[in-house]
PDB file of C-alpha atoms in Angstrom:
ATOM      1  CA  UNK A   1      -2.688   9.794  20.934  1.00 45.00           C
ATOM      2  CA  UNK A   2       0.403   9.490  18.742  1.00 45.00           C
ATOM      3  CA  UNK A   3       0.372  11.026  15.265  1.00 48.00           C
ATOM      4  CA  UNK A   4       0.527   8.888  12.084  1.00 46.00           C
ATOM      5  CA  UNK A   5       4.088  10.039  11.466  1.00 45.00           C
ATOM      6  CA  UNK A   6       5.230   8.819  14.907  1.00 43.00           C
ATOM      7  CA  UNK A   7       3.753   5.434  14.118  1.00 48.00           C
ATOM      8  CA  UNK A   8       5.881   5.104  10.981  1.00 47.00           C
ATOM      9  CA  UNK A   9       8.662   3.084  12.607  1.00 47.00           C
ATOM     10  CA  UNK A  10       6.580   0.401  14.248  1.00 41.00           C
ATOM     11  CA  UNK A  11       4.228   0.075  11.289  1.00 50.00           C
ATOM     12  CA  UNK A  12       7.142  -0.551   8.938  1.00 48.00           C
ATOM     13  CA  UNK A  13       8.743  -2.946  11.410  1.00 44.00           C
ATOM     14  CA  UNK A  14       5.517  -4.945  11.836  1.00 47.00           C
ATOM     15  CA  UNK A  15       4.855  -5.268   8.118  1.00 54.00           C
ATOM     16  CA  UNK A  16       8.439  -6.198   7.346  1.00 46.00           C
ATOM     17  CA  UNK A  17       8.910  -8.682  10.182  1.00 41.00           C
ATOM     18  CA  UNK A  18       8.688 -11.657   7.846  1.00 39.00           C
ATOM     19  CA  UNK A  19      10.895 -10.216   5.128  1.00 41.00           C
ATOM     20  CA  UNK A  20      12.621 -12.816   2.979  1.00 38.00           C
ATOM     21  CA  UNK A  21      16.433 -12.873   2.819  1.00 35.00           C
ATOM     22  CA  UNK A  22      17.885 -11.129  -0.217  1.00 34.00           C
ATOM     23  CA  UNK A  23      21.028 -11.565  -2.238  1.00 27.00           C
ATOM     24  CA  UNK A  24      22.137  -8.808  -4.582  1.00 30.00           C
ATOM     25  CA  UNK A  25      18.767  -7.070  -4.252  1.00 32.00           C
ATOM     26  CA  UNK A  26      16.703 -10.010  -5.561  1.00 34.00           C
ATOM     27  CA  UNK A  27      14.412 -12.218  -3.488  1.00 32.00           C
ATOM     28  CA  UNK A  28      15.753 -15.627  -2.718  1.00 28.00           C
ATOM     29  CA  UNK A  29      13.504 -18.336  -4.121  1.00 30.00           C
ATOM     30  CA  UNK A  30      11.554 -16.133  -6.541  1.00 39.00           C
ATOM     31  CA  UNK A  31       7.935 -16.933  -7.352  1.00 53.00           C
ATOM     32  CA  UNK A  32       6.571 -13.416  -6.707  1.00 78.00           C
ATOM     33  CA  UNK A  33       3.932 -11.993  -9.013  1.00 85.00           C
ATOM     34  CA  UNK A  34       5.212 -10.008 -11.985  1.00 91.00           C
ATOM     35  CA  UNK A  35       4.552  -6.316 -11.335  1.00 95.00           C
ATOM     36  CA  UNK A  36       5.888  -4.704 -14.488  1.00 94.00           C
ATOM     37  CA  UNK A  37       7.517  -1.926 -12.462  1.00 94.00           C
ATOM     38  CA  UNK A  38      10.495   0.069 -13.659  1.00 94.00           C
ATOM     39  CA  UNK A  39      12.975   0.127 -10.790  1.00 93.00           C
ATOM     40  CA  UNK A  40      14.800   3.057 -12.363  1.00 94.00           C
ATOM     41  CA  UNK A  41      11.691   5.267 -12.188  1.00 96.00           C
ATOM     42  CA  UNK A  42       9.324   6.237  -9.383  1.00 98.00           C
ATOM     43  CA  UNK A  43       5.527   5.713  -9.444  1.00 98.00           C
ATOM     44  CA  UNK A  44       3.645   8.119 -11.713  1.00 98.00           C
ATOM     45  CA  UNK A  45       0.568  10.181 -10.889  1.00 98.00           C
ATOM     46  CA  UNK A  46      -2.597   9.334 -12.826  1.00 98.00           C
ATOM     47  CA  UNK A  47      -4.729  12.369 -13.645  1.00 96.00           C
ATOM     48  CA  UNK A  48      -7.203  10.740 -16.030  1.00 95.00           C
ATOM     49  CA  UNK A  49      -9.497   9.342 -13.315  1.00 98.00           C
ATOM     50  CA  UNK A  50     -11.855  11.689 -11.485  1.00 97.00           C
ATOM     51  CA  UNK A  51     -13.177  10.945  -8.004  1.00 97.00           C
ATOM     52  CA  UNK A  52     -10.061   9.575  -6.360  1.00 98.00           C
ATOM     53  CA  UNK A  53      -7.030  11.288  -4.869  1.00 96.00           C
ATOM     54  CA  UNK A  54      -4.206  10.609  -4.738  1.00 97.00           C
ATOM     55  CA  UNK A  55      -3.898   8.083  -7.545  1.00 98.00           C
ATOM     56  CA  UNK A  56      -0.545   6.694  -8.650  1.00 98.00           C
ATOM     57  CA  UNK A  57       0.494   3.788 -10.812  1.00 98.00           C
ATOM     58  CA  UNK A  58       3.539   1.640 -10.144  1.00 98.00           C
ATOM     59  CA  UNK A  59       3.715  -0.998 -12.838  1.00 97.00           C
ATOM     60  CA  UNK A  60       0.350  -2.718 -12.926  1.00 97.00           C
ATOM     61  CA  UNK A  61      -0.683  -1.593  -9.435  1.00 98.00           C
ATOM     62  CA  UNK A  62      -2.723   1.555  -8.815  1.00 98.00           C
ATOM     63  CA  UNK A  63      -2.209   2.962  -5.290  1.00 98.00           C
ATOM     64  CA  UNK A  64      -4.860   5.398  -4.137  1.00 98.00           C
ATOM     65  CA  UNK A  65      -7.073   7.026  -1.579  1.00 98.00           C
ATOM     66  CA  UNK A  66     -10.781   6.259  -1.316  1.00 98.00           C
ATOM     67  CA  UNK A  67     -12.334   6.008  -4.796  1.00 98.00           C
ATOM     68  CA  UNK A  68     -15.845   7.142  -5.626  1.00 98.00           C
ATOM     69  CA  UNK A  69     -18.282   4.823  -7.375  1.00 97.00           C
ATOM     70  CA  UNK A  70     -17.558   6.702 -10.607  1.00 98.00           C
ATOM     71  CA  UNK A  71     -13.803   6.327 -10.134  1.00 98.00           C
ATOM     72  CA  UNK A  72     -14.208   2.563  -9.787  1.00 98.00           C
ATOM     73  CA  UNK A  73     -16.018   2.447 -13.132  1.00 98.00           C
ATOM     74  CA  UNK A  74     -13.236   4.468 -14.774  1.00 98.00           C
ATOM     75  CA  UNK A  75     -10.556   2.224 -13.305  1.00 98.00           C
ATOM     76  CA  UNK A  76     -12.445  -0.827 -14.517  1.00 98.00           C
ATOM     77  CA  UNK A  77     -12.420   0.713 -17.996  1.00 97.00           C
ATOM     78  CA  UNK A  78      -8.632   0.982 -17.669  1.00 97.00           C
ATOM     79  CA  UNK A  79      -8.441  -2.768 -17.124  1.00 97.00           C
ATOM     80  CA  UNK A  80      -8.493  -3.067 -13.336  1.00 98.00           C
ATOM     81  CA  UNK A  81      -9.798  -6.509 -12.350  1.00 97.00           C
ATOM     82  CA  UNK A  82      -9.474  -6.406  -8.560  1.00 98.00           C
ATOM     83  CA  UNK A  83      -9.873  -3.874  -5.755  1.00 98.00           C
ATOM     84  CA  UNK A  84      -7.903  -4.324  -2.535  1.00 98.00           C
ATOM     85  CA  UNK A  85      -9.287  -2.201   0.287  1.00 98.00           C
ATOM     86  CA  UNK A  86      -7.288  -1.559   3.479  1.00 98.00           C
ATOM     87  CA  UNK A  87      -9.955   0.475   5.294  1.00 98.00           C
ATOM     88  CA  UNK A  88     -11.601  -1.069   8.352  1.00 98.00           C
ATOM     89  CA  UNK A  89     -15.223  -2.292   8.400  1.00 97.00           C
ATOM     90  CA  UNK A  90     -16.170   0.586  10.706  1.00 96.00           C
ATOM     91  CA  UNK A  91     -14.821   3.069   8.169  1.00 97.00           C
ATOM     92  CA  UNK A  92     -16.594   1.431   5.248  1.00 97.00           C
ATOM     93  CA  UNK A  93     -19.926   1.214   7.066  1.00 96.00           C
ATOM     94  CA  UNK A  94     -19.892   4.944   7.861  1.00 96.00           C
ATOM     95  CA  UNK A  95     -21.967   6.495   5.061  1.00 95.00           C
ATOM     96  CA  UNK A  96     -20.675   9.938   5.986  1.00 93.00           C
ATOM     97  CA  UNK A  97     -17.222   8.741   4.990  1.00 92.00           C
ATOM     98  CA  UNK A  98     -18.135   6.355   2.185  1.00 97.00           C
ATOM     99  CA  UNK A  99     -21.586   7.117   0.724  1.00 97.00           C
ATOM    100  CA  UNK A 100     -21.974   3.814  -1.120  1.00 98.00           C
ATOM    101  CA  UNK A 101     -21.402   0.068  -0.732  1.00 98.00           C
ATOM    102  CA  UNK A 102     -17.962  -0.378  -2.287  1.00 98.00           C
ATOM    103  CA  UNK A 103     -17.965  -4.185  -2.238  1.00 98.00           C
ATOM    104  CA  UNK A 104     -21.317  -4.272  -4.056  1.00 98.00           C
ATOM    105  CA  UNK A 105     -20.189  -1.662  -6.582  1.00 98.00           C
ATOM    106  CA  UNK A 106     -17.025  -3.643  -7.326  1.00 98.00           C
ATOM    107  CA  UNK A 107     -19.050  -6.827  -7.814  1.00 98.00           C
ATOM    108  CA  UNK A 108     -21.478  -5.038 -10.161  1.00 98.00           C
ATOM    109  CA  UNK A 109     -18.518  -4.042 -12.336  1.00 98.00           C
ATOM    110  CA  UNK A 110     -17.326  -7.642 -12.496  1.00 98.00           C
ATOM    111  CA  UNK A 111     -14.175  -7.073 -10.451  1.00 98.00           C
ATOM    112  CA  UNK A 112     -13.025  -9.056  -7.427  1.00 98.00           C
ATOM    113  CA  UNK A 113     -13.001  -7.389  -4.016  1.00 98.00           C
ATOM    114  CA  UNK A 114     -10.419  -8.039  -1.297  1.00 98.00           C
ATOM    115  CA  UNK A 115     -10.718  -6.580   2.196  1.00 98.00           C
ATOM    116  CA  UNK A 116      -7.463  -6.431   4.165  1.00 98.00           C
ATOM    117  CA  UNK A 117      -8.358  -4.024   6.990  1.00 98.00           C
ATOM    118  CA  UNK A 118      -5.468  -2.229   8.663  1.00 98.00           C
ATOM    119  CA  UNK A 119      -5.734   0.170  11.579  1.00 96.00           C
ATOM    120  CA  UNK A 120      -6.541   0.118  15.285  1.00 93.00           C
ATOM    121  CA  UNK A 121      -6.219  -2.652  17.853  1.00 94.00           C
ATOM    122  CA  UNK A 122      -8.647  -4.935  15.984  1.00 96.00           C
ATOM    123  CA  UNK A 123      -6.738  -4.746  12.713  1.00 97.00           C
ATOM    124  CA  UNK A 124      -3.001  -4.495  13.492  1.00 97.00           C
ATOM    125  CA  UNK A 125      -0.203  -4.204  10.964  1.00 97.00           C
ATOM    126  CA  UNK A 126       1.179  -7.733  10.585  1.00 97.00           C
ATOM    127  CA  UNK A 127       3.075  -9.859   8.042  1.00 97.00           C
ATOM    128  CA  UNK A 128      -0.222 -11.653   7.365  1.00 98.00           C
ATOM    129  CA  UNK A 129      -1.483  -8.513   5.623  1.00 98.00           C
ATOM    130  CA  UNK A 130       1.457  -8.772   3.219  1.00 98.00           C
ATOM    131  CA  UNK A 131       0.631 -12.462   2.699  1.00 98.00           C
ATOM    132  CA  UNK A 132      -2.958 -11.652   1.739  1.00 98.00           C
ATOM    133  CA  UNK A 133      -1.890  -8.844  -0.576  1.00 98.00           C
ATOM    134  CA  UNK A 134       0.668 -11.096  -2.260  1.00 97.00           C
ATOM    135  CA  UNK A 135      -2.028 -13.722  -2.804  1.00 97.00           C
ATOM    136  CA  UNK A 136      -4.372 -11.174  -4.364  1.00 97.00           C
ATOM    137  CA  UNK A 137      -1.659 -10.005  -6.779  1.00 97.00           C
ATOM    138  CA  UNK A 138      -0.768 -13.581  -7.675  1.00 96.00           C
ATOM    139  CA  UNK A 139      -4.417 -14.325  -8.493  1.00 95.00           C
ATOM    140  CA  UNK A 140      -4.815 -11.214 -10.643  1.00 95.00           C
ATOM    141  CA  UNK A 141      -2.112 -10.743 -13.256  1.00 92.00           C
ATOM    142  CA  UNK A 142      -3.635  -7.581 -14.704  1.00 94.00           C
ATOM    143  CA  UNK A 143      -4.022  -4.094 -13.208  1.00 98.00           C
ATOM    144  CA  UNK A 144      -5.276  -3.928  -9.628  1.00 98.00           C
ATOM    145  CA  UNK A 145      -6.281  -1.098  -7.297  1.00 98.00           C
ATOM    146  CA  UNK A 146      -4.839  -0.907  -3.768  1.00 98.00           C
ATOM    147  CA  UNK A 147      -6.457   1.795  -1.656  1.00 98.00           C
ATOM    148  CA  UNK A 148      -7.162   3.135   1.831  1.00 98.00           C
ATOM    149  CA  UNK A 149      -8.407   6.623   2.801  1.00 98.00           C
ATOM    150  CA  UNK A 150      -5.633   8.889   1.511  1.00 97.00           C
ATOM    151  CA  UNK A 151      -3.101   6.352   0.229  1.00 98.00           C
ATOM    152  CA  UNK A 152      -0.984   6.309   3.399  1.00 97.00           C
ATOM    153  CA  UNK A 153      -1.708   2.756   4.555  1.00 98.00           C
ATOM    154  CA  UNK A 154      -1.698   1.580   0.948  1.00 98.00           C
ATOM    155  CA  UNK A 155       1.760   3.080   0.437  1.00 98.00           C
ATOM    156  CA  UNK A 156       3.124   1.302   3.503  1.00 97.00           C
ATOM    157  CA  UNK A 157       1.722  -2.058   2.456  1.00 98.00           C
ATOM    158  CA  UNK A 158       3.188  -1.512  -1.013  1.00 98.00           C
ATOM    159  CA  UNK A 159       6.602  -0.749   0.495  1.00 97.00           C
ATOM    160  CA  UNK A 160       6.504  -3.862   2.695  1.00 97.00           C
ATOM    161  CA  UNK A 161       5.431  -6.047  -0.220  1.00 98.00           C
ATOM    162  CA  UNK A 162       8.219  -4.758  -2.477  1.00 98.00           C
ATOM    163  CA  UNK A 163      10.838  -5.479   0.181  1.00 97.00           C
ATOM    164  CA  UNK A 164       9.565  -8.889   1.169  1.00 96.00           C
ATOM    165  CA  UNK A 165       8.411 -10.310  -2.154  1.00 96.00           C
ATOM    166  CA  UNK A 166      10.622  -8.534  -4.695  1.00 96.00           C
ATOM    167  CA  UNK A 167      13.850  -7.928  -2.836  1.00 95.00           C
ATOM    168  CA  UNK A 168      13.964  -4.132  -3.002  1.00 96.00           C
ATOM    169  CA  UNK A 169      16.100  -2.552  -0.323  1.00 94.00           C
ATOM    170  CA  UNK A 170      14.162  -0.820   2.436  1.00 93.00           C
ATOM    171  CA  UNK A 171      15.491   2.557   1.291  1.00 91.00           C
ATOM    172  CA  UNK A 172      14.530   2.001  -2.364  1.00 95.00           C
ATOM    173  CA  UNK A 173      11.063   0.754  -1.443  1.00 96.00           C
ATOM    174  CA  UNK A 174      10.486   3.682   0.926  1.00 94.00           C
ATOM    175  CA  UNK A 175      11.421   6.073  -1.874  1.00 94.00           C
ATOM    176  CA  UNK A 176       8.604   4.582  -3.952  1.00 97.00           C
ATOM    177  CA  UNK A 177       6.185   4.969  -1.043  1.00 97.00           C
ATOM    178  CA  UNK A 178       7.261   8.559  -0.479  1.00 95.00           C
ATOM    179  CA  UNK A 179       6.548   9.295  -4.136  1.00 97.00           C
ATOM    180  CA  UNK A 180       2.921   8.317  -3.476  1.00 97.00           C
ATOM    181  CA  UNK A 181       1.603   9.247  -0.025  1.00 96.00           C
ATOM    182  CA  UNK A 182       4.348   8.893   2.573  1.00 93.00           C
ATOM    183  CA  UNK A 183       6.125  11.959   3.852  1.00 86.00           C
ATOM    184  CA  UNK A 184       9.734  12.108   4.858  1.00 80.00           C
ATOM    185  CA  UNK A 185      10.396  12.167   8.587  1.00 84.00           C
ATOM    186  CA  UNK A 186       9.961  15.753   9.846  1.00 89.00           C
ATOM    187  CA  UNK A 187      13.216  15.348  11.761  1.00 92.00           C
ATOM    188  CA  UNK A 188      15.010  15.468   8.415  1.00 90.00           C
ATOM    189  CA  UNK A 189      13.736  18.986   7.862  1.00 91.00           C
ATOM    190  CA  UNK A 190      14.357  20.112  11.409  1.00 95.00           C
ATOM    191  CA  UNK A 191      17.894  18.755  11.482  1.00 95.00           C
ATOM    192  CA  UNK A 192      18.695  19.472   7.844  1.00 94.00           C
ATOM    193  CA  UNK A 193      20.045  15.953   7.393  1.00 94.00           C
ATOM    194  CA  UNK A 194      18.790  12.777   5.750  1.00 87.00           C
ATOM    195  CA  UNK A 195      17.804   9.935   8.069  1.00 86.00           C
ATOM    196  CA  UNK A 196      18.307   6.268   7.297  1.00 84.00           C
ATOM    197  CA  UNK A 197      15.810   3.577   8.276  1.00 84.00           C
ATOM    198  CA  UNK A 198      17.197   0.174   9.200  1.00 85.00           C
ATOM    199  CA  UNK A 199      15.963  -3.003  10.876  1.00 87.00           C
ATOM    200  CA  UNK A 200      16.292  -2.962  14.653  1.00 86.00           C
ATOM    201  CA  UNK A 201      17.960  -6.375  14.635  1.00 84.00           C
ATOM    202  CA  UNK A 202      20.632  -5.392  12.124  1.00 78.00           C
ATOM    203  CA  UNK A 203      24.077  -5.850  13.666  1.00 65.00           C
ATOM    204  CA  UNK A 204      25.879  -2.595  14.311  1.00 59.00           C
ATOM    205  CA  UNK A 205      29.234  -1.997  12.588  1.00 56.00           C
TER     206      UNK A 205
END
C-alpha cells in the first residue's frame, strides 16, 4: 500500500481539478467567503486549547487533528460556530479512535456539524469536497473548525480551497498547508534541492 506522502500528488490534483482561472493572483468572479487571513503571514499555532493537536488558526479558520469533547467546548468558547469533519463514518464510529459521539457533542454546544468524509475508495478526493467546504464557510461567517485525524487531510482541503476560491498560487497555498500538517516532499531532502509542484496540464516552456 502506498504511503500518505506518495499520495500527495494525486490528492492535490483531484482536489484542484475544478480550480477557477486566476488573474494577478485573485479569483475571477469573486464571491468567496471572507477569511480574514493575512497573506503575508503563515498560519499560527494555537496553544490555548487542550485536547487537540495540532491546532492552527489561519484567519477565522481553525485547522486541526481530532478534537476531544473538552476541546470542542473550548473552541466554542472562542467563538467557533461550525465543525467540519473530514474523517470517514467508519473512523468516527470506532470508539477506540473516537470515544464519544462528535456530532451529538457539537449539537449540544449549539454549533453546526458538517461531515465531508475523505479517504478510501468510498470517499475519494474530489472537487465536490471543496464545493461543500466552500458552502459551509459561506454559511458561517465566524470562526469554524476544520479537522481530520492529525490535520493532514484538513490541510490539503484548505490548500485546495485557497487556490480555487481565493486565487492563491499553488505554491503559496502549499506553503500554508506545510505550516500546519503537510511535510515537504522527502525527495527535497534527499536531493538537497527544492521541488516545484505544477498542474499536469500546464503547457511546458
